[in-house]
Short mmCIF file of C-alpha atoms in Angstrom, two decimals:
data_model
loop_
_atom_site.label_atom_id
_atom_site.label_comp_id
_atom_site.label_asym_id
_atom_site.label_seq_id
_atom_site.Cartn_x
_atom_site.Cartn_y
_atom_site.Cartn_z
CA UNK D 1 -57.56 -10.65 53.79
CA UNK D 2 -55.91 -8.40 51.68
CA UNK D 3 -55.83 -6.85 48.19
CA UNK D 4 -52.96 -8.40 46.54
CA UNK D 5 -50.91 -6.28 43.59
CA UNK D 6 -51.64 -8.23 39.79
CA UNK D 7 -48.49 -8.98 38.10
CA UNK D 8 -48.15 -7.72 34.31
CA UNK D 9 -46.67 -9.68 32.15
CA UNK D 10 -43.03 -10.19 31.73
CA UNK D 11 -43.50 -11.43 35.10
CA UNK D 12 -42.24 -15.27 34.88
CA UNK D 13 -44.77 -16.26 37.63
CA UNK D 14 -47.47 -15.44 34.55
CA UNK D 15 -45.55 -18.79 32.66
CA UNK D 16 -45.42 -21.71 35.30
CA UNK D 17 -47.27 -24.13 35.80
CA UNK D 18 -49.25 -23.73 38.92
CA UNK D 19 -48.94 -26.74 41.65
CA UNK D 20 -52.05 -28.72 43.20
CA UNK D 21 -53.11 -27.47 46.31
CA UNK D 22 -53.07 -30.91 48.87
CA UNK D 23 -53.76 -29.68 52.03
CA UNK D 24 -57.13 -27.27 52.37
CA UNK D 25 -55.81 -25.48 55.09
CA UNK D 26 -55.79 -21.53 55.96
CA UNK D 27 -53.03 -21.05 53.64
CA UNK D 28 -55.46 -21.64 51.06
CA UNK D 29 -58.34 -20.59 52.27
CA UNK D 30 -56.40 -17.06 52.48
CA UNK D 31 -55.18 -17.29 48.98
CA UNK D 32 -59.07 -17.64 47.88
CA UNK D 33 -59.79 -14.74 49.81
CA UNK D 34 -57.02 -12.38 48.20
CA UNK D 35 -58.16 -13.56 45.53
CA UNK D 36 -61.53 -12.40 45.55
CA UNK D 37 -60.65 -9.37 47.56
CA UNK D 38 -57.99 -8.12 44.63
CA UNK D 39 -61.26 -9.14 42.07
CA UNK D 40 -63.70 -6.76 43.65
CA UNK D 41 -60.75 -4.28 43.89
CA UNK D 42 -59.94 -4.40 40.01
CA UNK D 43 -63.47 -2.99 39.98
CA UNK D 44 -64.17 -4.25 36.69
CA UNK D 45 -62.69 -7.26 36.42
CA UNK D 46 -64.53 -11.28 36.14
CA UNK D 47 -62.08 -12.99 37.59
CA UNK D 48 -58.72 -13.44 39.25
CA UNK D 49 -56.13 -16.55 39.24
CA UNK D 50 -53.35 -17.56 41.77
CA UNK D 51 -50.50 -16.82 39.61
CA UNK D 52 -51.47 -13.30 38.46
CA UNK D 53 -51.37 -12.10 42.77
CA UNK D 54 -47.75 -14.24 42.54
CA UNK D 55 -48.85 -17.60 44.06
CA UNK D 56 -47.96 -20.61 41.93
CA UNK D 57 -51.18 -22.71 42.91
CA UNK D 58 -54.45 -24.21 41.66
CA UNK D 59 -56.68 -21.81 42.34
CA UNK D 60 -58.80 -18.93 40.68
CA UNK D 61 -61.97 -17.01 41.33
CA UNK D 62 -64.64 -16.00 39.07
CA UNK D 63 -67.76 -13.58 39.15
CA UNK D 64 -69.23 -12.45 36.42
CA UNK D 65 -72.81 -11.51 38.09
CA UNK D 66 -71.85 -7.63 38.30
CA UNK D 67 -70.22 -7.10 34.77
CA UNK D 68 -72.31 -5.50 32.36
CA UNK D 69 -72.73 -8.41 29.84
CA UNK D 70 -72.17 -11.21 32.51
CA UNK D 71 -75.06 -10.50 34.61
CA UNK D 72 -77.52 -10.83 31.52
CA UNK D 73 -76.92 -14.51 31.44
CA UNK D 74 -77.23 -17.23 34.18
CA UNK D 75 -74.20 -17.73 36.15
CA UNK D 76 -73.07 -18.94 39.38
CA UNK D 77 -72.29 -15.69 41.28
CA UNK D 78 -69.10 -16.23 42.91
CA UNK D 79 -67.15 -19.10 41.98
CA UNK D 80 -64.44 -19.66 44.49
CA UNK D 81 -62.44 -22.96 42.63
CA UNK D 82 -59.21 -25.24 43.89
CA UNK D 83 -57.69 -27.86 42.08
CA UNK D 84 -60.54 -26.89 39.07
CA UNK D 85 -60.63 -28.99 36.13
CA UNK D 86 -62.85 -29.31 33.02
CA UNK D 87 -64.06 -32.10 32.44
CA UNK D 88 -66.31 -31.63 29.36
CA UNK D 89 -66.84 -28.98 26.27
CA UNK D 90 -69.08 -28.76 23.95
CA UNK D 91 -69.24 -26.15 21.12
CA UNK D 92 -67.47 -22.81 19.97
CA UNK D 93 -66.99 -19.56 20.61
CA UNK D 94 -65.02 -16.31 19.47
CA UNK D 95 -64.65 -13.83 22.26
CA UNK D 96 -62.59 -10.58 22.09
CA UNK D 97 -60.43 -11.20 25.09
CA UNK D 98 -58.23 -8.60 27.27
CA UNK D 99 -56.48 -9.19 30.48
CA UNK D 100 -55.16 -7.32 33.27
CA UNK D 101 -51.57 -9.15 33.24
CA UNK D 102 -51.59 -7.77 29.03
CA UNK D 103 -52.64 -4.29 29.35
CA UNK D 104 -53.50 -2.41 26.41
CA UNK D 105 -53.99 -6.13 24.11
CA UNK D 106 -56.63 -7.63 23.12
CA UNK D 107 -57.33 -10.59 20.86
CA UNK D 108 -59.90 -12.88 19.54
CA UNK D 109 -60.13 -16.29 21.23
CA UNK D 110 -62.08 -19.26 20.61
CA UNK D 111 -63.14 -20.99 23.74
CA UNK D 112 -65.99 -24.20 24.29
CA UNK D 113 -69.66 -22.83 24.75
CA UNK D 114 -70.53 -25.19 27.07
CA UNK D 115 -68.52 -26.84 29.84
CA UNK D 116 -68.45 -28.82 33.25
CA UNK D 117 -66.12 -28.06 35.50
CA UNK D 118 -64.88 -29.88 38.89
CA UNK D 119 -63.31 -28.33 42.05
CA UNK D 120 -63.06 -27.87 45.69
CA UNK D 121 -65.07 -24.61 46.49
CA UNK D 122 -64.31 -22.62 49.31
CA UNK D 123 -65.95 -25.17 52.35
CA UNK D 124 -63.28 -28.31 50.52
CA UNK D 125 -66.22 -30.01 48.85
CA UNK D 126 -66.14 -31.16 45.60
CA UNK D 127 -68.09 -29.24 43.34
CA UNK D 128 -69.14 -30.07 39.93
CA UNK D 129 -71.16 -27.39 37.67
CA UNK D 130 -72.28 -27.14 34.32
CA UNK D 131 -71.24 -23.68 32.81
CA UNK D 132 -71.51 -21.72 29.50
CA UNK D 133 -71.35 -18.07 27.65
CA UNK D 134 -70.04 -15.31 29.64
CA UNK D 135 -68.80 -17.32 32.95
CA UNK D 136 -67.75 -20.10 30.72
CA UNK D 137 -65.14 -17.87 28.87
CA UNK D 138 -63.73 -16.82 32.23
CA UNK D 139 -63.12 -19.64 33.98
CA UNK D 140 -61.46 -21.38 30.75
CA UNK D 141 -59.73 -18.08 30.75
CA UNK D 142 -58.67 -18.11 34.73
CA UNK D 143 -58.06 -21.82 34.29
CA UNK D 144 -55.07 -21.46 31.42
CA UNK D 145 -53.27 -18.93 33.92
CA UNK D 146 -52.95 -22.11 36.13
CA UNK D 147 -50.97 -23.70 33.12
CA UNK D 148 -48.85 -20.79 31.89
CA UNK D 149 -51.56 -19.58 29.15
CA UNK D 150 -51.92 -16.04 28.55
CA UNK D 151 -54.51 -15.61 25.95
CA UNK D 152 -51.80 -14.36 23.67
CA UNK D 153 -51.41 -18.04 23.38
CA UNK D 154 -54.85 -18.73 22.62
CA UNK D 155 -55.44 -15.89 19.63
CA UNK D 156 -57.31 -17.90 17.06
CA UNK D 157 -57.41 -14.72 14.15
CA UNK D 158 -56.07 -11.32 13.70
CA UNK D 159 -59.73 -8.89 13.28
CA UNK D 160 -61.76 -10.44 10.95
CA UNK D 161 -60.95 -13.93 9.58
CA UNK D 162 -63.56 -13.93 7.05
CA UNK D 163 -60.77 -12.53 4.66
CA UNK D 164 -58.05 -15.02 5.31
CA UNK D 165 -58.90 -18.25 3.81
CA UNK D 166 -57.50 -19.16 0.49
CA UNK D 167 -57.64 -17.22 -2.52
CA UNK D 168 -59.22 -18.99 -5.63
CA UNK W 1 -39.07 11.44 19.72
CA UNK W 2 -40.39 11.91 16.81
CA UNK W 3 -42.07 9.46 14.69
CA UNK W 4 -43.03 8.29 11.63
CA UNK W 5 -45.70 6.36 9.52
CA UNK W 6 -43.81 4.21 7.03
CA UNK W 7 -46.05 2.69 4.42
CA UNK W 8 -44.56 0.35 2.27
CA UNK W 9 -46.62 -1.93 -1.02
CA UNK W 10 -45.90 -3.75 -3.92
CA UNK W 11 -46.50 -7.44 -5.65
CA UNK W 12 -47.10 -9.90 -2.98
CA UNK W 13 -43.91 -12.21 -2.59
CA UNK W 14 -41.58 -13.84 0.17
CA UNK W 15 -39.22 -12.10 2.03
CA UNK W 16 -40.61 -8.42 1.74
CA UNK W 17 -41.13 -8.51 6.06
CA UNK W 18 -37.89 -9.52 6.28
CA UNK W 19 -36.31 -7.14 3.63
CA UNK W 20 -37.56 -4.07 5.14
CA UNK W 21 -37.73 -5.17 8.53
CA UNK W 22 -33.61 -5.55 8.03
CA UNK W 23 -33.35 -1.89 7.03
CA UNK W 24 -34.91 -0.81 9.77
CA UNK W 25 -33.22 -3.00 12.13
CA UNK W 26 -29.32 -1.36 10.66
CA UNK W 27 -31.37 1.98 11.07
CA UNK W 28 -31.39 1.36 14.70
CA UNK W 29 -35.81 2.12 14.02
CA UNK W 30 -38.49 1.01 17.12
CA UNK W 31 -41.30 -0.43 15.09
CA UNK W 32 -44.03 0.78 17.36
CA UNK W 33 -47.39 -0.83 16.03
CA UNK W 34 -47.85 -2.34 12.39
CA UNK W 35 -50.41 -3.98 10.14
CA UNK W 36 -49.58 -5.58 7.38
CA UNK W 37 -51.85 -7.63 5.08
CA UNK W 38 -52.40 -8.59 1.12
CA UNK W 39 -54.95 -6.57 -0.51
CA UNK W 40 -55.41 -7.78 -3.93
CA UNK W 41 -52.09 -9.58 -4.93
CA UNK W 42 -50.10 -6.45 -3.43
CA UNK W 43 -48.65 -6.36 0.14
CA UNK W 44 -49.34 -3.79 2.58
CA UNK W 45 -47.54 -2.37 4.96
CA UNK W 46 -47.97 0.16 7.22
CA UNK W 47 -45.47 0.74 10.61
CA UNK W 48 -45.02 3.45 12.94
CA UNK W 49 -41.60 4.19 13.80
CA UNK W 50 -39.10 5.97 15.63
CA UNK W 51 -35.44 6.39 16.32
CA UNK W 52 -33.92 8.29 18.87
CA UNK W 53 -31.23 9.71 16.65
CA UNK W 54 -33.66 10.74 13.46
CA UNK W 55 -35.37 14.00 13.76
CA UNK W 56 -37.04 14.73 10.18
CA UNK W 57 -37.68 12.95 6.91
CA UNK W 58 -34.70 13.68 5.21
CA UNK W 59 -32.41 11.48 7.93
CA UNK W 60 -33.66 8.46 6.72
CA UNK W 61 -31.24 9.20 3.22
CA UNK W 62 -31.66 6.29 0.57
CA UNK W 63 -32.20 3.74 3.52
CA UNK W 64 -35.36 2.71 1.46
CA UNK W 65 -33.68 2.81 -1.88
CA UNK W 66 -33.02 -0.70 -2.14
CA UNK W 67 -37.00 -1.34 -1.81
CA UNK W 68 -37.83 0.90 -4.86
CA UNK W 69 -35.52 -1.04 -6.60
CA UNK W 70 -37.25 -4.30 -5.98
CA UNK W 71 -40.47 -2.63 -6.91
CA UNK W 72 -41.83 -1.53 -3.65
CA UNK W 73 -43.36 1.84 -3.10
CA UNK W 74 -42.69 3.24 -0.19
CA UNK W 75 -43.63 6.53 2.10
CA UNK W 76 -42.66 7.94 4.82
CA UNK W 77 -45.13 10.57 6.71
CA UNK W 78 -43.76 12.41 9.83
CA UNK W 79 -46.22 12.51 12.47
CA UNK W 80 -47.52 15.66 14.46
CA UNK W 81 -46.02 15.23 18.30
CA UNK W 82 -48.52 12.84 20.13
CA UNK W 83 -49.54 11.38 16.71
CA UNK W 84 -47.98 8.09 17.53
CA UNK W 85 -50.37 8.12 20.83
CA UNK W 86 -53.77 5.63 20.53
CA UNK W 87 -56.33 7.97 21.74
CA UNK W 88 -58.41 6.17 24.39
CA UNK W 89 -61.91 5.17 23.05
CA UNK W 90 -64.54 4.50 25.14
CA UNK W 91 -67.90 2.84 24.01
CA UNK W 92 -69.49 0.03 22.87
CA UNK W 93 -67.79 -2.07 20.27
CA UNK W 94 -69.56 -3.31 17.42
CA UNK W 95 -69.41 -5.65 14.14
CA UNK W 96 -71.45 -4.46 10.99
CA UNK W 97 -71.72 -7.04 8.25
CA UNK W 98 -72.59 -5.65 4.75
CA UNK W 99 -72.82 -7.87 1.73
CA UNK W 100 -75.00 -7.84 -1.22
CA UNK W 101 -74.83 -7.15 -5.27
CA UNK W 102 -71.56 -5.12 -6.12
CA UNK W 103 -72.95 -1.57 -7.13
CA UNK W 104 -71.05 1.86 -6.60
CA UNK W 105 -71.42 3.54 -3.40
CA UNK W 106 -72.14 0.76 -0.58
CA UNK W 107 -69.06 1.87 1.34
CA UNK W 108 -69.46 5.80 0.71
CA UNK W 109 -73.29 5.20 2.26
CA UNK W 110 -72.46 3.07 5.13
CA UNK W 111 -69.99 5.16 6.24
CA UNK W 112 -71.29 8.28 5.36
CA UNK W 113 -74.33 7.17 7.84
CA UNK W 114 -72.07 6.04 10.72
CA UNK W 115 -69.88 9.27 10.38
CA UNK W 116 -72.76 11.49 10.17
CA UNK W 117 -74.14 10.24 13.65
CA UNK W 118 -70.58 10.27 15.45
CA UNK W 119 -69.56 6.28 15.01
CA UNK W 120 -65.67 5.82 15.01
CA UNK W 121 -64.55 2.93 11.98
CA UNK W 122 -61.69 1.25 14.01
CA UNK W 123 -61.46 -1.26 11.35
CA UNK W 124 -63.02 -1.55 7.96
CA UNK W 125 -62.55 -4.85 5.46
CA UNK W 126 -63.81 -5.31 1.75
CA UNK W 127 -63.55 -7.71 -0.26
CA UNK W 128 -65.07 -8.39 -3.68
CA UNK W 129 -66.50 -12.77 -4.23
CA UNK W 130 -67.88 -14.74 -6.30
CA UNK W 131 -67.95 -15.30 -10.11
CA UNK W 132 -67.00 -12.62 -12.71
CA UNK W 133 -70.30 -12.37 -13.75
CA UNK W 134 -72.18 -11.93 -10.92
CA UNK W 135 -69.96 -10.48 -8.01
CA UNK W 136 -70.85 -10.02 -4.33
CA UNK W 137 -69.73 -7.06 -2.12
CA UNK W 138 -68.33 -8.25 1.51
CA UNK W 139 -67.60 -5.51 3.94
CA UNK W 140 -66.88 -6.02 7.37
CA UNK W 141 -66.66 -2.84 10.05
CA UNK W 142 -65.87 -2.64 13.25
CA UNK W 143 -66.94 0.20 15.22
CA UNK W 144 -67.42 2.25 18.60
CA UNK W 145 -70.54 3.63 19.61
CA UNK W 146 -70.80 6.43 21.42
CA UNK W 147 -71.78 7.19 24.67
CA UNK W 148 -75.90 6.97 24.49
CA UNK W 149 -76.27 4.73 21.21
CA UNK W 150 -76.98 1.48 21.64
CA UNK W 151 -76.46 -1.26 18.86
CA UNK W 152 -80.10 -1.88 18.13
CA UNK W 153 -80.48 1.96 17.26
CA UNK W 154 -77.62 1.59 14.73
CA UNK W 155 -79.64 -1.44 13.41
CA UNK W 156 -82.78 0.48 12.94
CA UNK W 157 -80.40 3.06 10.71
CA UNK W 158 -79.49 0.40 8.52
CA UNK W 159 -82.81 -1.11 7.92
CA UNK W 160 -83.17 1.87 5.94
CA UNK W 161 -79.99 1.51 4.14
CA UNK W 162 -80.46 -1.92 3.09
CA UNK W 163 -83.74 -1.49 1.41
CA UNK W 164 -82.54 1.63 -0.42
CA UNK W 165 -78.83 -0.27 -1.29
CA UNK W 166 -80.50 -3.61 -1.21
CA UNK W 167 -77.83 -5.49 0.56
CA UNK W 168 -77.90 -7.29 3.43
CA UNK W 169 -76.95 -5.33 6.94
CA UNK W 170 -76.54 -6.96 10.26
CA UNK W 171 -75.18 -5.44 13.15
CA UNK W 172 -74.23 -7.10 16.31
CA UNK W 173 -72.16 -6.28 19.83
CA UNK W 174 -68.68 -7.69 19.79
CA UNK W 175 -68.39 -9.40 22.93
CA UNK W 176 -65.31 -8.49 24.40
CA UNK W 177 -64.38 -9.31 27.98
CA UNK W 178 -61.54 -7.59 30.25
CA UNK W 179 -60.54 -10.54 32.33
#
């Protein structure tokens, strides 16, 4: 148990790809633990992923039950996911994202609406959940720090795209 | 160190990034933030600077001649110390939509209203559409609320507004997320 220190980007650990975690032993039952122990210590943050407390692994936690927005819509409390992977999207969203490996940035993303998502949770059973808005957006968000994504990567328009298409 | 707000626009074109970008570059200039955009068919520029080894206005020479020369206006304003500094700004962020029948004023009254009750424009967009002969007014604002107001009481202001303007108002919370 312990809060873990969040790596800030030009940290290379932010850009690997994170391995599969085999074995469900204490190693990783302890990384999901520091990981939810250095989410309630961010105070305000949703979620946390392996790579930003330095492990290169599959897994993240989410929460988004006590953030202001996040607790208006339904959600899953505390999501505690290995090996996650979604499965299914439906739909579109623009969210203003930040994130606390790009301090001080923040940029509009489009994400799916709606998606299902499989993983061990913390007992090694596979779970399988149907997810949208709010907790949607962070778990596609945790899940691209798994790959390397920061949501630099994922910026789909500078401010206001209304202004950008073609002029006549 | 001192900086400075270099704001640089003429006729839209290729290469104008790269020209002035290149002066800045031999300058030995840090390019702190920037936005750059086409308004109309001109390009805008607008960069805060610095260099460690430029104290005042007058070091920069005729580093920028070469600009005027291609037809590019440009100005250089030296800020205040701290000037270069974001200030921190807490509150709610919202998105007001205004669009309706071009007519004088719609900006001057919008923002006049937000101003008046304390609501910081972070970003403002207009653009004017449609045919010649009948053109529509499309503004876009993004704002922060302070402490207390909540975005349906900013609504309820421009109800108001947008029967006297008749235009269309919406305002909504930008959903941002720190993740």
């Amino acid at each position: 148990m312990a809060v873990r220190e969040v790596l800030i980007y030009p940290d290379e650990r932010l850009k690997q790809v994170c391995k599969p975690i085999d074995q469900f032993d204490d190693s990783a039952r302890e990384l999901l633990q520091d990981l939810v122990d250095t989410m309630l210590a961010a105070g305000h943050s949703v979620g946390v992923a392996a790579p930003q407390i330095g492990a290169i692994r599959r897994a993240v936690v989410v929460d988004v039950s006590h953030s202001k927005l996040g607790k208006k819509q339904q959600n899953h409390g505390l999501l505690q996911m290995v090996n996650p992977e979604i499965i299914e999207t439906e739909g579109k969203q623009v969210v203003r994202e930040g994130c606390m490996s790009v301090p001080d940035y923040t940029g509009n993303v489009t994400r799916a609406e709606r998606i299902v998502v499989q993983f061990l949770n913390e007992a090694g059973t596979l779970q399988v959940i149907r997810s949208e808005g709010f907790e949607a957006i962070a778990i596609q968000h945790e899940l691209d720090h798994l790959d390397g994504f920061l949501f630099l990567d994922r910026v789909s328009s500078l401010k206001t795209d209304l202004f950008r298409r073609k002029q006549k | 160190m001192q900086h400075f707000a270099l704001t640089i626009i003429g006729r839209d074109r290729p290469g104008i990034v790269s020209q002035v970008t290149e002066i800045l570059y031999q300058l030995g200039c840090n390019i702190a933030d920037s936005s750059c955009s086409i308004l109309g068919g001109q390009f805008s520029m607008i960069l805060i600077i610095s260099n460690p080894e430029i104290n005042s206005k007058k070091d920069f020479g005729n580093a920028f001649a070469p600009l005027e020369e291609d037809n590019l206006s440009v100005f250089i304003r030296t800020l205040k110390p701290g000037g270069e500094q974001r200030p921190e700004l807490a509150g709610e962020l919202c998105m007001i939509s205004v669009y309706g029948a071009d007519q004088p004023g719609i900006v001057y009254r919008v923002a006049k209203e937000l101003g008046d009750r304390k609501i910081n424009i972070t970003d403002l967009n207009t653009k004017l559409i449609g045919e010649a002969s009948r053109p529509v007014y499309v503004m876009m604002i993004e704002a922060v609320l302070p402490e207390g107001t909540e975005v349906e009481t900013v609504e309820e202001w421009m109800t108001e507004l947008k029967q006297q303007l008749q235009v269309d108002i919406s305002v909504r919370s930008l959903l941002a997320m720190e993740l």
